[in-house]
Short mmCIF file of C-alpha atoms and ligand atoms in Angstrom, two decimals:
data_model
loop_
_atom_site.label_atom_id
_atom_site.label_comp_id
_atom_site.label_asym_id
_atom_site.label_seq_id
_atom_site.Cartn_x
_atom_site.Cartn_y
_atom_site.Cartn_z
CA UNK A 1 -17.66 37.53 23.60
CA UNK A 2 -19.53 36.33 21.32
CA UNK A 3 -19.65 32.47 20.62
CA UNK A 4 -17.23 31.82 17.39
CA UNK A 5 -18.61 32.29 14.04
CA UNK A 6 -18.85 27.60 12.97
CA UNK A 7 -18.19 27.96 9.06
CA UNK A 8 -18.09 24.43 7.62
CA UNK A 9 -15.07 24.41 4.70
CA UNK A 10 -14.64 22.45 2.00
CA UNK A 11 -11.29 19.95 3.06
CA UNK A 12 -9.73 19.53 -0.37
CA UNK A 13 -10.29 23.18 -2.24
CA UNK A 14 -10.74 25.37 0.77
CA UNK A 15 -12.99 28.25 -0.74
CA UNK A 16 -11.01 31.22 -0.82
CA UNK A 17 -12.89 34.00 0.48
CA UNK A 18 -13.86 32.06 3.26
CA UNK A 19 -9.89 31.71 3.63
CA UNK A 20 -9.74 35.28 2.83
CA UNK A 21 -12.11 35.93 5.77
CA UNK A 22 -9.98 33.45 8.52
CA UNK A 23 -7.03 34.91 7.86
CA UNK A 24 -7.42 39.01 8.24
CA UNK A 25 -9.05 37.32 11.74
CA UNK A 26 -5.76 35.94 12.31
CA UNK A 27 -4.41 39.44 11.17
CA UNK A 28 -6.76 41.58 14.11
CA UNK A 29 -5.64 39.42 17.29
CA UNK A 30 -7.89 36.87 16.49
CA UNK A 31 -8.05 33.14 17.34
CA UNK A 32 -9.29 30.30 14.52
CA UNK A 33 -9.41 27.29 15.11
CA UNK A 34 -8.90 25.42 11.65
CA UNK A 35 -7.83 21.64 10.52
CA UNK A 36 -5.04 19.68 9.75
CA UNK A 37 -3.74 16.49 9.33
CA UNK A 38 -3.42 15.37 12.88
CA UNK A 39 -6.03 16.96 14.82
CA UNK A 40 -7.78 20.77 14.57
CA UNK A 41 -5.67 23.47 15.69
CA UNK A 42 -6.13 26.07 17.47
CA UNK A 43 -4.57 29.45 15.44
CA UNK A 44 -2.90 32.82 15.84
CA UNK A 45 -0.51 35.31 14.68
CA UNK A 46 2.94 33.70 15.61
CA UNK A 47 4.49 36.98 15.33
CA UNK A 48 2.02 38.83 17.83
CA UNK A 49 2.84 38.33 21.32
CA UNK A 50 -0.92 40.03 22.18
CA UNK A 51 -2.95 37.31 20.25
CA UNK A 52 -0.60 34.44 21.68
CA UNK A 53 -1.30 35.44 25.09
CA UNK A 54 -5.23 35.31 24.40
CA UNK A 55 -4.26 31.40 23.05
CA UNK A 56 -3.22 30.33 26.69
CA UNK A 57 -5.91 32.59 28.41
CA UNK A 58 -8.40 30.44 26.22
CA UNK A 59 -6.78 27.08 26.24
CA UNK A 60 -6.10 27.41 30.23
CA UNK A 61 -3.01 26.71 29.05
CA UNK A 62 0.70 26.74 31.74
CA UNK A 63 2.31 29.36 30.41
CA UNK A 64 5.85 27.61 30.27
CA UNK A 65 4.62 25.26 27.68
CA UNK A 66 5.56 26.14 23.94
CA UNK A 67 3.83 26.65 21.29
CA UNK A 68 4.63 24.55 17.53
CA UNK A 69 4.76 27.17 14.67
CA UNK A 70 3.21 26.46 11.80
CA UNK A 71 4.35 27.39 7.99
CA UNK A 72 3.27 26.69 4.66
CA UNK A 73 6.49 26.36 2.63
CA UNK A 74 10.03 25.56 3.65
CA UNK A 75 11.86 28.12 2.70
CA UNK A 76 9.70 30.02 5.90
CA UNK A 77 11.89 27.56 8.67
CA UNK A 78 15.29 29.95 7.48
CA UNK A 79 12.52 32.93 8.79
CA UNK A 80 12.46 31.26 12.22
CA UNK A 81 15.70 29.54 12.77
CA UNK A 82 19.29 30.37 11.73
CA UNK A 83 20.37 27.20 12.05
CA UNK A 84 18.70 24.49 9.50
CA UNK A 85 21.42 22.35 9.28
CA UNK A 86 22.83 19.84 6.36
CA UNK A 87 19.55 16.69 8.43
CA UNK A 88 16.70 19.21 8.80
CA UNK A 89 16.60 19.44 5.60
CA UNK A 90 16.85 16.58 4.37
CA UNK A 91 14.13 15.29 7.28
CA UNK A 92 11.98 18.14 6.78
CA UNK A 93 12.39 17.90 2.49
CA UNK A 94 11.32 14.11 2.88
CA UNK A 95 8.54 14.48 5.29
CA UNK A 96 7.07 17.53 4.85
CA UNK A 97 4.48 19.32 4.49
CA UNK A 98 3.04 16.23 7.05
CA UNK A 99 2.96 15.24 10.87
CA UNK A 100 6.06 16.17 12.19
CA UNK A 101 7.14 19.01 13.31
CA UNK A 102 11.24 20.14 14.25
CA UNK A 103 12.33 21.36 16.92
CA UNK A 104 15.76 24.25 16.50
CA UNK A 105 17.59 27.34 17.87
CA UNK A 106 14.74 29.73 17.38
CA UNK A 107 15.73 33.18 15.56
CA UNK A 108 15.20 36.89 16.56
CA UNK A 109 12.07 37.44 14.89
CA UNK A 110 10.68 35.15 17.18
CA UNK A 111 8.82 36.63 20.27
CA UNK A 112 8.98 34.96 24.13
CA UNK A 113 5.18 34.26 24.03
CA UNK A 114 5.74 30.87 21.93
CA UNK A 115 7.92 29.61 22.85
CA UNK A 116 7.62 30.41 26.59
CA UNK A 117 10.67 32.43 26.68
CA UNK A 118 12.83 28.23 25.01
CA UNK A 119 16.06 29.19 22.93
CA UNK A 120 14.47 27.01 20.40
CA UNK A 121 11.05 26.83 18.30
CA UNK A 122 8.64 24.02 17.32
CA UNK A 123 8.35 24.46 13.77
CA UNK A 124 5.95 22.41 11.61
CA UNK A 125 4.77 22.72 7.92
CA UNK A 126 0.85 20.85 7.89
CA UNK A 127 -0.09 19.01 4.85
CA UNK A 128 -3.90 19.77 4.85
CA UNK A 129 -5.60 22.07 2.31
CA UNK A 130 -7.46 24.17 4.91
CA UNK A 131 -4.26 24.82 6.85
CA UNK A 132 -1.70 25.28 4.25
CA UNK A 133 -4.40 27.63 2.11
CA UNK A 134 -4.94 29.96 5.80
CA UNK A 135 -0.86 30.33 6.88
CA UNK A 136 -0.40 31.23 2.87
CA UNK A 137 -3.14 33.76 3.26
CA UNK A 138 -2.58 35.73 6.35
CA UNK A 139 0.94 35.64 5.36
CA UNK A 140 2.46 35.09 8.96
CA UNK A 141 4.12 31.79 10.70
CA UNK A 142 0.57 30.84 12.60
CA UNK A 143 1.09 28.90 16.38
CA UNK A 144 -1.02 26.98 16.43
CA UNK A 145 -1.54 24.44 19.27
CA UNK A 146 -4.37 21.70 19.28
CA UNK A 147 -7.80 23.14 19.92
CA UNK A 148 -8.82 21.58 23.41
CA UNK A 149 -8.48 22.63 26.56
CA UNK A 150 -5.71 21.92 28.04
CA UNK A 151 -5.57 18.13 30.04
CA UNK A 152 -8.40 17.16 27.38
CA UNK A 153 -7.92 14.75 24.59
CA UNK A 154 -7.00 16.67 21.74
CA UNK A 155 -9.88 17.71 19.25
CA UNK A 156 -10.61 15.37 16.14
CA UNK A 157 -13.88 17.47 14.87
CA UNK A 158 -15.46 20.56 14.85
CA UNK A 159 -17.80 19.81 17.60
CA UNK A 160 -14.88 18.94 20.10
CA UNK A 161 -13.52 22.09 19.15
CA UNK A 162 -16.62 24.00 20.02
CA UNK A 163 -17.69 21.73 23.26
CA UNK A 164 -14.13 22.49 24.70
CA UNK A 165 -13.83 26.71 23.69
CA UNK A 166 -16.26 27.53 21.35
CA UNK A 167 -17.59 31.00 23.50
CA UNK A 168 -13.60 31.90 23.23
CA UNK A 169 -13.00 31.89 20.13
CA UNK A 170 -13.35 34.25 16.73
CA UNK A 171 -13.95 31.99 14.40
CA UNK A 172 -14.63 27.13 13.99
CA UNK A 173 -13.30 26.53 10.18
CA UNK A 174 -14.84 22.97 10.47
CA UNK A 175 -13.48 20.73 7.60
CA UNK A 176 -14.66 17.49 8.80
CA UNK A 177 -13.05 14.62 9.32
CA UNK A 178 -9.35 14.46 9.80
CA UNK A 179 -6.66 11.98 9.25
CA UNK A 180 -4.34 10.71 11.66
CA UNK A 181 -6.04 11.34 15.18
CA UNK A 182 -3.03 11.86 17.60
CA UNK A 183 -0.77 14.95 17.14
CA UNK A 184 2.69 15.55 14.94
CA UNK A 185 5.54 13.50 16.31
CA UNK A 186 7.98 16.08 18.07
CA UNK A 187 11.59 15.18 16.67
CA UNK A 188 14.55 17.81 18.55
CA UNK A 189 17.49 18.88 16.27
CA UNK A 190 19.28 21.21 19.15
CA UNK A 191 20.62 17.62 21.21
CA UNK A 192 22.90 14.73 19.71
CA UNK A 193 22.11 12.88 18.39
CA UNK A 194 18.28 13.60 17.57
CA UNK A 195 15.73 13.50 19.83
CA UNK A 196 12.20 11.90 19.33
CA UNK A 197 10.04 13.96 22.10
CA UNK A 198 6.69 12.97 21.16
CA UNK A 199 5.71 9.90 19.18
CA UNK A 200 3.45 10.61 16.02
CA UNK A 201 2.20 9.79 12.96
CA UNK A 202 5.43 10.15 10.93
CA UNK A 203 6.72 6.77 12.56
CA UNK A 204 9.99 6.12 14.73
CA UNK A 205 10.98 3.61 12.27
CA UNK A 206 10.83 6.11 9.14
CA UNK A 207 12.62 8.39 10.53
CA UNK A 208 15.25 6.19 11.62
CA UNK A 209 15.98 5.21 7.78
CA UNK A 210 16.79 9.12 7.42
CA UNK A 211 18.52 9.55 10.88
CA UNK A 212 19.60 6.07 12.45
CA UNK A 213 21.70 7.56 15.02
CA UNK A 214 17.98 8.64 16.31
CA UNK A 215 17.22 8.33 20.19
CA UNK A 216 13.81 8.35 21.89
CA UNK A 217 13.59 10.09 24.45
CA UNK A 218 12.60 7.59 27.68
CA UNK A 219 9.69 9.33 28.91
CA UNK A 220 7.99 8.48 25.82
CA UNK A 221 6.42 5.65 26.58
CA UNK A 222 5.68 6.05 29.97
CA UNK A 223 6.84 4.43 32.40
CA UNK A 224 9.17 6.99 34.04
CA UNK A 225 8.59 9.51 36.35
CA UNK A 226 8.00 12.30 33.35
CA UNK A 227 8.83 14.95 35.95
CA UNK A 228 11.98 14.15 36.31
CA UNK A 229 12.93 13.59 32.86
CA UNK A 230 11.17 16.52 30.99
CA UNK A 231 12.80 17.81 28.50
CA UNK A 232 10.01 19.06 26.12
CA UNK A 233 7.34 21.32 28.22
CA UNK A 234 4.66 19.16 27.15
CA UNK A 235 5.95 16.06 28.14
CA UNK A 236 5.34 17.01 32.08
CA UNK A 237 2.03 17.61 32.02
CA UNK A 238 -1.19 14.79 32.53
CA UNK A 239 -2.33 14.87 29.28
CA UNK A 240 -5.46 14.00 27.29
CA UNK A 241 -7.47 12.58 30.49
CA UNK A 242 -11.36 11.84 30.52
CA UNK A 243 -13.07 12.33 34.30
CA UNK A 244 -13.35 8.84 34.47
CA UNK A 245 -10.56 6.72 35.75
CA UNK A 246 -8.55 4.71 33.53
CA UNK A 247 -6.79 2.14 33.60
CA UNK A 248 -4.24 0.55 30.22
CA UNK A 249 -3.78 -2.78 30.15
CA UNK A 250 -1.39 -4.04 28.80
CA UNK A 251 0.17 -7.28 27.29
CA UNK A 252 -0.39 -10.55 25.13
CA UNK A 253 -3.48 -10.60 22.71
CA UNK A 254 -4.02 -14.16 24.28
CA UNK A 255 -3.66 -12.63 28.61
CA UNK A 256 -5.65 -9.38 27.70
CA UNK A 257 -8.84 -10.37 27.88
CA UNK A 258 -8.84 -12.45 30.76
CA UNK A 259 -6.79 -9.49 32.30
CA UNK A 260 -9.30 -6.52 31.21
CA UNK A 261 -12.08 -8.54 32.40
CA UNK A 262 -11.17 -8.74 35.88
CA UNK A 263 -10.20 -5.76 36.49
CA UNK A 264 -13.95 -4.44 35.36
CA UNK A 265 -15.98 -7.01 37.54
CA UNK A 266 -13.05 -5.68 40.64
CA UNK A 267 -14.46 -2.41 39.82
CA UNK A 268 -18.14 -3.49 39.65
CA UNK A 269 -17.73 -5.25 43.12
CA UNK A 270 -17.00 -1.63 44.47
CA UNK A 271 -20.38 -0.53 42.94
CA UNK A 272 -18.58 1.65 39.85
CA UNK A 273 -19.90 1.77 36.56
CA UNK A 274 -17.12 0.44 33.93
CA UNK A 275 -16.41 0.74 29.99
CA UNK A 276 -14.64 -1.42 28.73
CA UNK A 277 -12.12 0.30 25.06
CA UNK A 278 -11.89 -2.59 23.43
CA UNK A 279 -10.65 -3.77 20.10
CA UNK A 280 -12.69 -5.21 17.47
CA UNK A 281 -12.12 -8.59 18.28
CA UNK A 282 -12.01 -8.80 21.76
CA UNK A 283 -15.44 -6.38 22.43
CA UNK A 284 -17.90 -9.57 22.11
CA UNK A 285 -16.61 -11.00 24.95
CA UNK A 286 -16.77 -8.22 27.51
CA UNK A 287 -19.07 -7.94 30.33
CA UNK A 288 -19.55 -4.03 31.42
CA UNK A 289 -21.61 -1.28 31.27
CA UNK A 290 -20.68 0.35 27.85
CA UNK A 291 -18.03 -1.15 25.98
CA UNK A 292 -16.70 0.98 22.95
CA UNK A 293 -15.40 -0.50 19.89
CA UNK A 294 -11.87 1.64 18.87
CA UNK A 295 -10.90 -0.50 16.34
CA UNK A 296 -9.50 -3.97 14.67
CA UNK A 297 -6.34 -5.26 17.05
CA UNK A 298 -3.92 -4.51 13.27
CA UNK A 299 -5.32 -1.41 12.43
CA UNK A 300 -3.24 0.71 14.61
CA UNK A 301 -4.00 3.98 12.24
CA UNK A 302 -8.08 3.14 12.28
CA UNK A 303 -7.22 2.95 16.36
CA UNK A 304 -5.47 6.32 15.85
CA UNK A 305 -8.12 7.66 14.62
CA UNK A 306 -10.76 7.04 17.09
CA UNK A 307 -8.98 7.27 19.73
CA UNK A 308 -9.69 10.76 21.25
CA UNK A 309 -12.86 10.79 20.13
CA UNK A 310 -13.67 7.85 21.93
CA UNK A 311 -11.94 9.31 25.98
CA UNK A 312 -14.34 12.21 25.22
CA UNK A 313 -17.25 10.02 24.81
CA UNK A 314 -16.54 8.34 27.69
CA UNK A 315 -17.59 11.33 29.74
CA UNK A 316 -20.61 11.40 27.65
CA UNK A 317 -21.30 8.57 28.91
CA UNK A 318 -20.91 9.13 32.64
CA UNK A 319 -18.92 6.49 34.05
CA UNK A 320 -16.24 6.01 36.42
CA UNK A 321 -14.14 3.48 35.46
CA UNK A 322 -12.64 2.80 32.26
CA UNK A 323 -10.15 -0.33 31.19
CA UNK A 324 -8.89 -0.32 28.12
CA UNK A 325 -6.74 -2.84 25.69
CA UNK A 326 -3.58 -1.31 24.93
CA UNK A 327 -2.04 -2.35 22.00
CA UNK A 328 1.16 -2.80 20.34
CA UNK A 329 3.65 -0.19 20.94
CA UNK A 330 5.16 0.33 16.90
CA UNK A 331 4.29 3.04 14.37
CA UNK A 332 1.94 4.96 15.59
CA UNK A 333 1.08 2.13 17.55
CA UNK A 334 3.91 4.13 19.53
CA UNK A 335 1.80 7.39 19.61
CA UNK A 336 -1.33 5.86 20.56
CA UNK A 337 0.48 3.97 23.69
CA UNK A 338 1.71 7.47 25.04
CA UNK A 339 -1.42 9.23 24.77
CA UNK A 340 -3.15 6.09 26.73
CA UNK A 341 -0.36 5.97 29.22
CA UNK A 342 -0.47 10.11 30.01
CA UNK A 343 -4.31 9.96 29.94
CA UNK A 344 -4.57 6.71 33.05
CA UNK A 345 -2.07 8.44 34.79
CA UNK A 346 0.32 6.10 35.70
CA UNK A 347 -2.70 3.48 36.05
CA UNK A 348 -0.44 0.59 33.63
CA UNK A 349 -0.54 -2.86 33.85
CA UNK A 350 1.10 -5.77 32.53
CA UNK A 351 0.06 -9.32 32.16
CA UNK A 352 3.06 -11.05 31.04
O1 TXA B 419 0.17 17.79 15.44
C1 TXA B 419 -0.13 19.03 15.79
O2 TXA B 419 0.67 19.12 16.24
C2 TXA B 419 -1.41 19.36 16.50
C3 TXA B 419 -1.84 20.06 15.05
C4 TXA B 419 -2.55 21.40 15.59
O3 TXA B 419 -0.74 20.87 14.65
N1 TXA B 419 -0.18 20.89 17.24
C5 TXA B 419 0.31 20.65 18.38
O4 TXA B 419 0.55 21.84 19.71
O5 TXA B 419 -0.36 19.16 19.29
P1 TXA B 419 0.54 20.96 20.97
O6 TXA B 419 0.36 22.34 21.20
O7 TXA B 419 -1.05 20.59 21.40
O8 TXA B 419 1.90 20.04 21.24
C6 TXA B 419 2.84 20.96 21.14
C7 TXA B 419 4.14 19.99 21.46
C8 TXA B 419 3.91 19.94 23.53
O9 TXA B 419 4.05 19.11 23.79
C9 TXA B 419 4.65 21.11 23.61
O10 TXA B 419 5.66 20.80 25.08
C10 TXA B 419 5.61 20.97 22.23
O11 TXA B 419 5.25 20.55 20.93
N2 TXA B 419 7.17 21.72 21.82
C11 TXA B 419 6.47 23.05 21.28
N3 TXA B 419 7.70 23.68 21.49
C12 TXA B 419 8.54 23.38 22.08
C13 TXA B 419 10.53 23.35 22.05
N4 TXA B 419 10.42 24.85 21.94
N5 TXA B 419 10.60 22.26 22.51
C14 TXA B 419 10.42 21.13 23.24
N6 TXA B 419 9.05 21.02 22.96
C15 TXA B 419 8.44 21.81 22.39
MG1 MG B 420 -2.18 19.77 22.84
#
């Protein structure tokens, strides 16, 4: 296959002819990568099993890991599920369009392929003009996982997409920067009470205002064996991993710096090249081969936005180890810590 056509698109008012062409590709079993407000997605017609199988192949995604189906209007939720209960209606009215995915029982029009044979379907209505106009132009629900190779950090720029899968898809719509940098919050409404399976930009705190009884799956914090507990198939795989070993240090602001430097020194003694992923405040104090700055300690939104890009940069620097300052697991910080711990595959150290 020839490499993807890479096209710049206006992120606020997408060019109509361009969107029309991308939609035609989707309707002919093609794959189009496009920006959403969270990360870049790899789109295919959700109702076309052949197109969906291509997604799994291109991403090298395990076939038991279901995809999120994207829609451009709330009415389409009722096509994908016959069980939209009042609490779901309330929540989607509040947070859609936006970075929230709801898991519901699936209707008979949803094929097996996108949901990996599950009785449920995950649905989201994104809030990005390019994503919305593309889905609406195609006029079919669009399955769209993050547009990275399975196991790699999610793409927050078109370049990340091209580097991972550019040779194997039809088109990349380059809409520049994304807004959040971590994937949507996934809430399962088939369990009672509803349960957060993946934390994201719509925070647990915000959701609890609408659903006081909401629970957070124990695997979300990354401190338990996810294989045993995995409810969402995506929870059990090691994700987001750079080639370097990743070590996360958690704890209070005062102690974290000392501990991070201690681990860097340990790895340096072993002859390894080591990076630190640091907040702005601590960066000048580190002695390491590379220091990457992720954002101000209290600006969790900024940290979320930079985080996947920095994981990818570690590969470019070619370091063998990276020690990362943990951040507060509140608000969008919970999503960042969740991805970070998955990337570290269990190498987490607490200072207190
Ligand atoms: O922000 C996002 O959600 C991005 C953009 C492109 O929209 N998409 C994304 O898709 O992150 P993906 O495929 O990388 O992640 C989908 C997650 C996986 O963890 C998967 O296991 C879970 O959603 N999921 C999908 N369908 C599910 C279902 N029926 N039940 C439980 N979990 C499900
Ligand atoms: Mg993904």
